[in-house]
XYZ file of C-alpha atoms in Angstrom:
252
model
C 115.760 165.122 48.515
C 113.994 166.463 45.688
C 110.066 166.802 46.542
C 109.581 163.830 44.305
C 110.659 161.821 45.904
C 110.097 162.209 48.724
C 106.503 162.938 47.981
C 107.585 158.303 46.778
C 108.952 157.935 50.142
C 105.849 159.596 51.958
C 103.875 157.074 48.830
C 105.772 153.877 49.867
C 105.826 154.328 53.543
C 101.823 155.144 53.493
C 101.896 151.649 51.689
C 103.366 149.708 53.942
C 102.100 150.936 56.798
C 98.870 149.841 55.701
C 99.754 146.799 54.579
C 100.940 145.895 58.027
C 97.371 147.068 59.010
C 95.735 145.369 56.873
C 97.522 142.273 58.068
C 97.020 143.247 61.403
C 93.376 143.800 60.998
C 93.107 140.036 58.690
C 94.632 137.923 61.533
C 92.426 136.471 63.734
C 92.956 134.499 67.506
C 90.935 132.142 68.613
C 90.482 129.523 70.724
C 89.223 126.164 69.844
C 87.711 123.299 73.168
C 88.910 119.414 71.834
C 88.353 116.570 73.150
C 91.589 114.949 73.801
C 92.474 111.340 71.986
C 92.209 113.850 69.021
C 95.403 116.113 70.223
C 98.631 114.140 67.742
C 95.853 114.198 64.897
C 94.086 118.309 65.208
C 98.026 119.749 66.521
C 99.036 118.251 62.348
C 95.906 119.800 61.394
C 96.056 123.255 62.891
C 99.437 123.376 61.508
C 99.052 123.286 58.273
C 95.961 125.843 58.813
C 98.145 128.933 60.411
C 100.699 128.133 58.230
C 97.467 129.198 55.925
C 95.416 131.799 56.713
C 98.232 133.664 59.132
C 95.743 133.020 62.802
C 96.734 131.808 65.966
C 94.684 129.088 67.186
C 95.202 128.811 71.185
C 93.988 124.627 71.831
C 92.918 123.126 74.246
C 92.377 119.301 75.427
C 90.393 117.703 77.676
C 87.863 114.405 77.887
C 84.791 115.249 75.732
C 82.608 115.078 79.231
C 85.459 117.941 81.262
C 84.829 120.156 78.010
C 81.621 120.250 77.925
C 81.247 120.600 81.973
C 83.835 123.518 82.067
C 81.909 125.448 79.219
C 78.944 124.706 81.683
C 81.370 126.225 84.189
C 81.332 129.135 82.012
C 84.610 128.744 79.763
C 84.743 131.007 76.839
C 85.974 129.601 73.897
C 85.951 130.022 69.689
C 85.068 126.563 68.482
C 84.629 122.777 70.567
C 85.403 119.404 68.722
C 83.771 117.095 71.011
C 81.716 113.604 70.628
C 78.563 114.221 69.230
C 75.906 113.929 71.972
C 78.224 117.174 74.159
C 77.222 118.826 71.372
C 73.707 117.783 71.062
C 73.957 118.599 75.269
C 75.853 121.514 75.150
C 73.295 123.241 71.903
C 69.989 122.314 74.349
C 71.817 124.479 76.709
C 72.238 127.676 74.837
C 76.405 127.352 75.048
C 77.171 125.832 71.507
C 75.188 127.821 68.034
C 72.256 125.222 66.646
C 73.752 125.095 63.413
C 75.043 122.506 61.135
C 77.736 119.898 63.071
C 80.500 118.401 60.099
C 81.980 115.664 61.442
C 85.935 115.731 60.796
C 87.304 112.334 62.395
C 86.503 109.066 63.619
C 89.078 107.577 66.553
C 89.797 104.132 66.753
C 90.228 101.574 70.242
C 93.757 99.978 69.916
C 95.914 98.270 72.424
C 99.769 99.522 73.357
C 102.288 97.677 75.773
C 106.002 99.127 77.073
C 108.229 99.180 73.677
C 110.498 97.452 75.280
C 107.371 94.518 75.577
C 106.666 91.604 73.131
C 105.422 92.782 70.157
C 101.983 90.419 69.909
C 100.174 89.779 66.937
C 95.881 90.739 68.161
C 95.115 91.183 64.605
C 92.426 87.976 64.944
C 89.713 87.218 67.685
C 92.658 84.505 69.372
C 95.382 86.082 69.071
C 93.743 88.805 70.912
C 92.429 86.594 73.068
C 95.630 84.801 73.661
C 97.291 88.972 74.436
C 95.182 89.867 76.682
C 95.077 87.037 78.785
C 97.999 87.052 79.057
C 98.306 90.182 80.550
C 99.760 91.089 84.165
C 98.059 94.537 83.852
C 94.986 95.599 81.836
C 94.449 99.445 81.698
C 92.309 101.225 80.441
C 89.705 104.393 80.758
C 86.577 105.227 82.387
C 84.514 107.145 79.763
C 83.233 106.217 76.318
C 86.331 104.232 74.515
C 86.811 102.296 78.245
C 83.347 101.693 78.411
C 83.557 99.999 74.619
C 86.221 98.200 75.759
C 84.725 96.894 78.548
C 82.397 95.024 76.463
C 84.353 93.843 74.544
C 85.661 91.651 77.042
C 82.170 90.185 78.054
C 81.605 89.205 74.753
C 84.944 88.195 74.672
C 83.965 85.437 78.229
C 87.372 86.643 79.475
C 86.141 89.220 80.602
C 85.643 87.751 84.710
C 89.270 86.164 84.176
C 90.512 89.741 83.934
C 88.721 91.085 86.967
C 92.031 91.279 89.033
C 94.375 92.260 86.742
C 92.299 94.885 84.833
C 93.010 98.882 87.072
C 90.239 101.454 85.573
C 91.411 105.512 85.365
C 91.133 109.154 83.454
C 91.022 108.746 79.739
C 95.710 110.588 79.760
C 96.365 107.833 82.788
C 95.829 104.758 80.982
C 99.889 104.736 80.364
C 101.576 105.434 83.696
C 100.632 101.932 85.002
C 102.205 100.577 81.672
C 104.882 102.681 81.944
C 105.302 102.351 85.655
C 105.446 98.604 84.966
C 107.625 95.136 85.465
C 105.535 93.072 83.725
C 103.078 92.185 81.056
C 101.170 94.965 80.803
C 98.596 96.699 78.523
C 96.224 99.863 78.205
C 93.814 99.812 76.244
C 93.312 103.682 73.988
C 92.332 105.255 71.156
C 95.000 104.404 68.885
C 96.164 108.135 68.261
C 97.486 108.400 71.728
C 98.630 105.135 72.163
C 100.974 105.528 68.633
C 102.231 108.266 70.412
C 102.439 108.791 73.872
C 106.698 107.797 74.315
C 107.881 104.199 75.890
C 104.840 102.499 74.638
C 104.421 101.480 71.143
C 100.779 100.327 69.393
C 99.892 96.741 68.539
C 97.445 97.508 66.622
C 93.476 98.425 66.359
C 90.644 95.775 67.578
C 90.001 93.472 65.354
C 87.711 94.512 63.036
C 84.104 93.214 64.595
C 85.552 94.594 68.336
C 86.056 98.085 67.019
C 84.290 100.639 68.563
C 85.685 104.067 67.159
C 84.641 107.395 69.016
C 82.898 110.377 66.083
C 84.138 113.982 66.923
C 81.814 116.941 65.344
C 82.538 119.943 65.472
C 80.125 123.466 67.181
C 81.076 127.520 67.039
C 80.404 128.625 70.165
C 77.381 130.984 70.542
C 78.905 133.956 71.899
C 81.975 134.101 70.014
C 83.818 137.269 69.416
C 85.312 135.816 66.057
C 82.221 133.777 64.135
C 84.182 134.566 60.849
C 87.605 133.488 61.506
C 85.655 130.254 63.216
C 83.217 129.939 60.941
C 86.860 129.552 58.677
C 88.909 126.791 61.132
C 85.141 124.626 61.072
C 85.412 124.656 57.057
C 88.766 124.060 56.611
C 88.501 120.843 59.313
C 86.269 119.454 56.341
C 88.423 120.690 53.628
C 90.071 117.915 51.154
C 94.040 118.620 52.795
C 92.796 118.720 57.207
C 91.432 114.897 56.513
C 94.828 114.017 54.431
C 96.608 115.103 57.543
C 93.636 113.683 60.319
C 93.910 110.031 58.539
C 98.168 110.362 58.557
C 98.108 111.055 62.179
C 95.295 108.423 63.271
C 92.262 110.349 62.772
C 90.184 109.252 59.974
């Protein structure tokens, strides 16, 4: 190999090595803890973010109260996505930064049943009430969306009538009793979870006057070791592309 060719090969090798090292340095690995109802939509949004940034994102899902407790107990992350009141509590305890808290999405409440059960129309108050009264089992959670649904039953004047048919569970436990049931069993919960749970079909959102959307905000952990990447991820969550993906997966 002559000297010139050897020189060119060395330069090419160094250029490739430099690019590889640069890419390695630039790629970040961030951990995101999020409220469970956002899982179907946030997973799609994160796929888009990974494609564009080449950063790695580890997702951990739990209901907002559980996310708050895990962080207060010492679990670390880079970005936290929870309901605003939980974000406020974590800010006061110094666990998350006190900066901007952009609203990244809203999740509504709906009603679902087994795929082999009738497809009831719940688009009006009268049809919604009639469907609930015809249920053999009505399952909903014991946290914020479940409390809101319990309030709907009170407003409809049927809470007492349905009392013996109601089962309260954890947010992710609302589907098991329905899937195992053999009667006219229904689950009330967040729309993305109902729509993406195997064996369950979404009958529809609650009528507008009874709808109670959950709002989600993204905050930066105070002690994140990936501040730049974490801030960039939060900015991506409010981008036009991310909002379209959220909306397409039940989180407007």
